[in-house]
mmCIF file of C-alpha atoms and ligand atoms in Angstrom:
data_model
loop_
_atom_site.group_PDB
_atom_site.id
_atom_site.type_symbol
_atom_site.label_atom_id
_atom_site.label_comp_id
_atom_site.label_asym_id
_atom_site.label_seq_id
_atom_site.Cartn_x
_atom_site.Cartn_y
_atom_site.Cartn_z
ATOM 1 C CA UNK A 58 -31.577 16.195 14.099
ATOM 2 C CA UNK A 59 -29.530 14.672 16.900
ATOM 3 C CA UNK A 60 -31.403 11.425 16.443
ATOM 4 C CA UNK A 61 -30.459 11.378 12.791
ATOM 5 C CA UNK A 62 -26.826 12.040 13.635
ATOM 6 C CA UNK A 63 -26.802 9.261 16.201
ATOM 7 C CA UNK A 64 -28.328 6.888 13.675
ATOM 8 C CA UNK A 65 -25.709 7.850 11.118
ATOM 9 C CA UNK A 66 -22.874 7.391 13.616
ATOM 10 C CA UNK A 67 -24.249 4.028 14.642
ATOM 11 C CA UNK A 68 -24.455 3.014 11.012
ATOM 12 C CA UNK A 69 -20.831 4.059 10.531
ATOM 13 C CA UNK A 70 -19.698 2.235 13.617
ATOM 14 C CA UNK A 71 -21.371 -0.921 12.412
ATOM 15 C CA UNK A 72 -19.229 -0.892 9.329
ATOM 16 C CA UNK A 73 -16.513 -3.476 9.255
ATOM 17 C CA UNK A 74 -13.156 -1.751 9.067
ATOM 18 C CA UNK A 75 -10.599 -3.644 7.067
ATOM 19 C CA UNK A 76 -7.036 -2.481 7.626
ATOM 20 C CA UNK A 77 -4.802 -2.743 4.584
ATOM 21 C CA UNK A 78 -1.128 -1.893 4.492
ATOM 22 C CA UNK A 79 0.551 -0.350 1.452
ATOM 23 C CA UNK A 80 4.295 -0.917 1.616
ATOM 24 C CA UNK A 81 7.289 -1.035 -0.695
ATOM 25 C CA UNK A 82 10.682 0.642 -1.266
ATOM 26 C CA UNK A 83 11.422 4.372 -1.524
ATOM 27 C CA UNK A 84 9.467 6.092 -4.327
ATOM 28 C CA UNK A 85 7.517 2.953 -5.283
ATOM 29 C CA UNK A 86 4.274 4.986 -5.340
ATOM 30 C CA UNK A 87 2.663 4.187 -1.954
ATOM 31 C CA UNK A 88 1.542 7.742 -1.160
ATOM 32 C CA UNK A 89 0.300 8.192 -4.730
ATOM 33 C CA UNK A 90 -1.696 4.944 -4.530
ATOM 34 C CA UNK A 91 -3.553 6.137 -1.401
ATOM 35 C CA UNK A 92 -4.063 9.685 -2.759
ATOM 36 C CA UNK A 93 -5.628 8.283 -5.935
ATOM 37 C CA UNK A 94 -8.272 6.168 -4.203
ATOM 38 C CA UNK A 95 -9.023 7.770 -0.815
ATOM 39 C CA UNK A 96 -12.473 9.306 -0.435
ATOM 40 C CA UNK A 97 -11.231 11.522 2.380
ATOM 41 C CA UNK A 98 -8.368 13.978 2.091
ATOM 42 C CA UNK A 99 -5.502 11.570 2.828
ATOM 43 C CA UNK A 100 -3.333 12.159 5.836
ATOM 44 C CA UNK A 101 0.290 12.227 4.764
ATOM 45 C CA UNK A 102 3.512 12.831 6.664
ATOM 46 C CA UNK A 103 5.829 13.904 3.895
ATOM 47 C CA UNK A 104 8.996 15.853 4.631
ATOM 48 C CA UNK A 105 11.652 17.248 2.344
ATOM 49 C CA UNK A 106 14.178 14.631 1.273
ATOM 50 C CA UNK A 107 17.566 15.241 2.836
ATOM 51 C CA UNK A 108 20.013 12.814 1.233
ATOM 52 C CA UNK A 109 21.440 13.589 -2.219
ATOM 53 C CA UNK A 110 20.530 10.162 -3.571
ATOM 54 C CA UNK A 111 16.887 10.625 -2.578
ATOM 55 C CA UNK A 112 16.739 14.308 -3.496
ATOM 56 C CA UNK A 113 17.685 13.371 -7.036
ATOM 57 C CA UNK A 114 14.565 11.159 -7.242
ATOM 58 C CA UNK A 115 11.983 13.417 -5.561
ATOM 59 C CA UNK A 116 11.539 16.361 -3.206
ATOM 60 C CA UNK A 117 9.361 14.775 -0.512
ATOM 61 C CA UNK A 118 9.305 11.426 1.288
ATOM 62 C CA UNK A 119 6.964 9.761 3.793
ATOM 63 C CA UNK A 120 8.508 9.703 7.267
ATOM 64 C CA UNK A 121 5.755 8.098 9.366
ATOM 65 C CA UNK A 122 2.658 7.000 7.474
ATOM 66 C CA UNK A 123 -0.079 7.782 4.973
ATOM 67 C CA UNK A 124 -3.707 7.208 5.780
ATOM 68 C CA UNK A 125 -6.746 7.061 3.531
ATOM 69 C CA UNK A 126 -10.172 5.493 3.543
ATOM 70 C CA UNK A 127 -12.527 3.983 1.003
ATOM 71 C CA UNK A 128 -16.025 2.575 1.448
ATOM 72 C CA UNK A 129 -16.526 -0.585 -0.555
ATOM 73 C CA UNK A 130 -20.181 -1.262 0.246
ATOM 74 C CA UNK A 131 -22.780 -0.575 2.984
ATOM 75 C CA UNK A 132 -20.917 -2.806 5.408
ATOM 76 C CA UNK A 133 -17.232 -2.513 4.641
ATOM 77 C CA UNK A 134 -14.639 0.237 4.776
ATOM 78 C CA UNK A 135 -11.019 -0.130 3.818
ATOM 79 C CA UNK A 136 -8.544 1.748 5.986
ATOM 80 C CA UNK A 137 -5.384 2.197 3.989
ATOM 81 C CA UNK A 138 -2.096 2.727 5.809
ATOM 82 C CA UNK A 139 0.982 3.575 3.753
ATOM 83 C CA UNK A 140 4.394 2.885 5.243
ATOM 84 C CA UNK A 141 7.564 4.935 4.786
ATOM 85 C CA UNK A 142 9.801 3.389 2.130
ATOM 86 C CA UNK A 143 13.180 4.251 3.550
ATOM 87 C CA UNK A 144 14.625 1.540 5.764
ATOM 88 C CA UNK A 145 15.718 4.050 8.423
ATOM 89 C CA UNK A 146 12.011 4.439 9.207
ATOM 90 C CA UNK A 147 11.370 0.691 9.244
ATOM 91 C CA UNK A 148 10.278 0.697 12.909
ATOM 92 C CA UNK A 149 7.006 2.066 11.497
ATOM 93 C CA UNK A 150 6.427 -1.137 9.490
ATOM 94 C CA UNK A 151 6.039 -2.979 12.759
ATOM 95 C CA UNK A 152 3.737 -0.379 14.296
ATOM 96 C CA UNK A 153 1.545 -0.131 11.193
ATOM 97 C CA UNK A 154 1.468 -3.882 10.555
ATOM 98 C CA UNK A 155 -0.557 -4.655 13.671
ATOM 99 C CA UNK A 156 -4.112 -5.647 12.829
ATOM 100 C CA UNK A 157 -3.619 -5.491 9.060
ATOM 101 C CA UNK A 158 -5.720 -8.039 7.162
ATOM 102 C CA UNK A 159 -3.730 -7.757 3.961
ATOM 103 C CA UNK A 160 -0.683 -6.107 2.442
ATOM 104 C CA UNK A 161 0.094 -4.636 -0.950
ATOM 105 C CA UNK A 162 3.800 -4.332 -1.648
ATOM 106 C CA UNK A 163 4.363 -1.834 -4.441
ATOM 107 C CA UNK A 164 7.458 -2.037 -6.594
ATOM 108 C CA UNK A 165 8.716 0.632 -9.009
ATOM 109 C CA UNK A 166 8.784 -1.520 -12.153
ATOM 110 C CA UNK A 167 11.208 0.898 -13.819
ATOM 111 C CA UNK A 168 13.825 0.647 -11.072
ATOM 112 C CA UNK A 169 15.344 -2.848 -10.707
ATOM 113 C CA UNK A 170 17.846 -1.466 -8.186
ATOM 114 C CA UNK A 171 15.004 -1.425 -5.652
ATOM 115 C CA UNK A 172 13.880 -5.035 -6.222
ATOM 116 C CA UNK A 173 16.240 -6.451 -3.598
ATOM 117 C CA UNK A 174 14.810 -4.095 -1.007
ATOM 118 C CA UNK A 175 11.273 -5.004 -2.089
ATOM 119 C CA UNK A 176 12.134 -8.647 -1.433
ATOM 120 C CA UNK A 177 13.401 -7.749 2.052
ATOM 121 C CA UNK A 178 10.148 -5.923 2.793
ATOM 122 C CA UNK A 179 8.179 -8.977 1.619
ATOM 123 C CA UNK A 180 10.322 -11.167 3.901
ATOM 124 C CA UNK A 181 9.719 -8.842 6.848
ATOM 125 C CA UNK A 182 5.942 -9.012 6.510
ATOM 126 C CA UNK A 183 5.915 -12.752 5.727
ATOM 127 C CA UNK A 184 7.801 -13.365 8.987
ATOM 128 C CA UNK A 185 6.079 -10.834 11.217
ATOM 129 C CA UNK A 186 2.578 -10.382 9.764
ATOM 130 C CA UNK A 187 1.709 -13.474 7.708
ATOM 131 C CA UNK A 188 -1.490 -12.177 6.088
ATOM 132 C CA UNK A 189 -2.486 -12.287 2.390
ATOM 133 C CA UNK A 190 -0.163 -10.263 0.179
ATOM 134 C CA UNK A 191 -0.242 -8.942 -3.366
ATOM 135 C CA UNK A 192 2.734 -7.395 -5.153
ATOM 136 C CA UNK A 193 1.845 -4.417 -7.357
ATOM 137 C CA UNK A 194 4.234 -3.912 -10.261
ATOM 138 C CA UNK A 195 3.706 -0.142 -10.292
ATOM 139 C CA UNK A 196 4.377 2.532 -12.948
ATOM 140 C CA UNK A 197 3.307 0.215 -15.778
ATOM 141 C CA UNK A 198 2.439 3.348 -17.796
ATOM 142 C CA UNK A 199 6.150 4.092 -18.230
ATOM 143 C CA UNK A 200 7.915 2.661 -21.306
ATOM 144 C CA UNK A 201 10.824 1.080 -19.407
ATOM 145 C CA UNK A 202 8.620 -0.760 -16.881
ATOM 146 C CA UNK A 203 9.480 -4.429 -16.341
ATOM 147 C CA UNK A 204 6.404 -6.640 -16.937
ATOM 148 C CA UNK A 205 4.872 -8.264 -13.818
ATOM 149 C CA UNK A 206 6.033 -11.785 -14.715
ATOM 150 C CA UNK A 207 9.673 -10.621 -14.926
ATOM 151 C CA UNK A 208 9.331 -8.880 -11.572
ATOM 152 C CA UNK A 209 7.837 -12.054 -10.112
ATOM 153 C CA UNK A 210 10.945 -13.946 -11.220
ATOM 154 C CA UNK A 211 13.335 -11.191 -10.074
ATOM 155 C CA UNK A 212 11.730 -11.208 -6.620
ATOM 156 C CA UNK A 213 12.047 -14.976 -6.524
ATOM 157 C CA UNK A 214 8.308 -15.343 -6.052
ATOM 158 C CA UNK A 215 7.784 -18.135 -8.591
ATOM 159 C CA UNK A 216 7.154 -20.734 -5.946
ATOM 160 C CA UNK A 217 5.153 -18.485 -3.641
ATOM 161 C CA UNK A 218 1.418 -17.957 -3.644
ATOM 162 C CA UNK A 219 1.657 -14.173 -4.017
ATOM 163 C CA UNK A 220 0.034 -12.609 -7.098
ATOM 164 C CA UNK A 221 2.158 -10.032 -8.941
ATOM 165 C CA UNK A 222 -0.168 -7.693 -10.817
ATOM 166 C CA UNK A 223 0.285 -4.624 -13.042
ATOM 167 C CA UNK A 224 -0.480 -1.300 -11.316
ATOM 168 C CA UNK A 225 -0.582 2.360 -12.325
ATOM 169 C CA UNK A 226 -0.942 4.168 -9.002
ATOM 170 C CA UNK A 227 -2.045 7.387 -10.688
ATOM 171 C CA UNK A 228 -5.061 5.588 -12.202
ATOM 172 C CA UNK A 229 -8.126 5.035 -10.023
ATOM 173 C CA UNK A 230 -9.362 1.911 -11.846
ATOM 174 C CA UNK A 231 -5.941 0.327 -11.566
ATOM 175 C CA UNK A 232 -5.730 1.050 -7.827
ATOM 176 C CA UNK A 233 -9.247 -0.347 -7.375
ATOM 177 C CA UNK A 234 -8.240 -3.487 -9.235
ATOM 178 C CA UNK A 235 -5.212 -3.981 -6.974
ATOM 179 C CA UNK A 236 -7.371 -3.628 -3.857
ATOM 180 C CA UNK A 237 -9.978 -6.043 -5.232
ATOM 181 C CA UNK A 238 -7.260 -8.592 -5.975
ATOM 182 C CA UNK A 239 -6.064 -8.317 -2.379
ATOM 183 C CA UNK A 240 -9.636 -8.605 -1.029
ATOM 184 C CA UNK A 241 -10.070 -11.809 -3.044
ATOM 185 C CA UNK A 242 -6.905 -13.161 -1.434
ATOM 186 C CA UNK A 243 -8.228 -12.159 2.004
ATOM 187 C CA UNK A 244 -11.599 -13.846 1.374
ATOM 188 C CA UNK A 245 -9.763 -16.981 0.209
ATOM 189 C CA UNK A 246 -7.883 -17.035 3.507
ATOM 190 C CA UNK A 247 -10.605 -16.029 5.943
ATOM 191 C CA UNK A 248 -13.552 -16.830 3.667
HETATM 192 N N1 GTP B 851 4.330 7.521 -14.155
HETATM 193 C C1 GTP B 851 3.969 7.124 -12.918
HETATM 194 N N2 GTP B 851 4.468 7.783 -11.860
HETATM 195 C C2 GTP B 851 4.079 7.339 -10.626
HETATM 196 C C3 GTP B 851 3.195 6.251 -10.444
HETATM 197 N N3 GTP B 851 3.024 6.065 -9.112
HETATM 198 C C4 GTP B 851 3.769 6.994 -8.498
HETATM 199 N N4 GTP B 851 4.408 7.770 -9.404
HETATM 200 C C5 GTP B 851 5.337 8.886 -9.127
HETATM 201 O O1 GTP B 851 6.481 8.318 -8.472
HETATM 202 C C6 GTP B 851 6.985 9.227 -7.492
HETATM 203 C C7 GTP B 851 7.011 8.558 -6.132
HETATM 204 O O2 GTP B 851 5.686 8.351 -5.663
HETATM 205 P P1 GTP B 851 5.325 8.406 -4.103
HETATM 206 O O3 GTP B 851 3.877 8.090 -4.017
HETATM 207 O O4 GTP B 851 5.834 9.623 -3.476
HETATM 208 O O5 GTP B 851 6.206 7.171 -3.599
HETATM 209 P P2 GTP B 851 6.304 6.583 -2.106
HETATM 210 O O6 GTP B 851 6.363 5.112 -2.295
HETATM 211 O O7 GTP B 851 5.207 7.122 -1.265
HETATM 212 O O8 GTP B 851 7.708 7.133 -1.639
HETATM 213 P P3 GTP B 851 8.319 7.237 -0.135
HETATM 214 O O9 GTP B 851 7.230 7.584 0.794
HETATM 215 O O10 GTP B 851 9.349 8.315 -0.225
HETATM 216 O O11 GTP B 851 8.947 5.902 0.118
HETATM 217 C C8 GTP B 851 6.056 10.437 -7.517
HETATM 218 O O12 GTP B 851 6.653 11.414 -8.337
HETATM 219 C C9 GTP B 851 4.787 9.913 -8.153
HETATM 220 O O13 GTP B 851 4.046 10.899 -8.814
HETATM 221 C C10 GTP B 851 2.697 5.586 -11.613
HETATM 222 O O14 GTP B 851 1.924 4.615 -11.575
HETATM 223 N N5 GTP B 851 3.125 6.071 -12.811
HETATM 224 MG MG1 MG B 852 5.281 8.077 0.524
#
């Protein structure tokens, strides 16, 4: 029995752990994205929203991080770390960014008021953690969602090598597709 356990632990330890960061502005869908795909009960650090502006959008907000995990094959596990969206918690971006192999920046496609902040988050990671990045134009299931190509232009990403892809963070296949797109970018870079 113990032998079996040891073998299993060894097998797990041999797995390559790929750290991925999920970032983006307030209410972009980062926590949802990790909840949808994680094969373990995700760790979240959500607290009640305190400011009127945020309360009007939703009741809870991430204050430190989200964490989830997904096995992609016998050898690889993705460790997903979600950042807080509010800039007053931005010291966490730096802490969570260390060791990340790739970053997904989620944008609420129905809320152009947050695009400027999304661009600032992209700039932060480009300067401090220059690893492959994919922008997820989230909430594409909603009727007033901007299409990815318009978001690409609005974020001034036309000349940058960052894919902007449609995402529905409540949909497992869509989340999987976003992660696969990022993995392709990572393999291109580190191949
Ligand atoms: N319709 C729709 N709603 C979504 C989608 N993704 C997230 N939401 C909703 O959008 C709201 C915000 O999602 P969260 O996952 O809390 O956003 P967050 O980015 O973690 O927010 P903070 O941690 O506060 O910055 C929630 O009510 C979600 O259920 C989506 O793809 N479609
Ligand atoms: Mg959150």
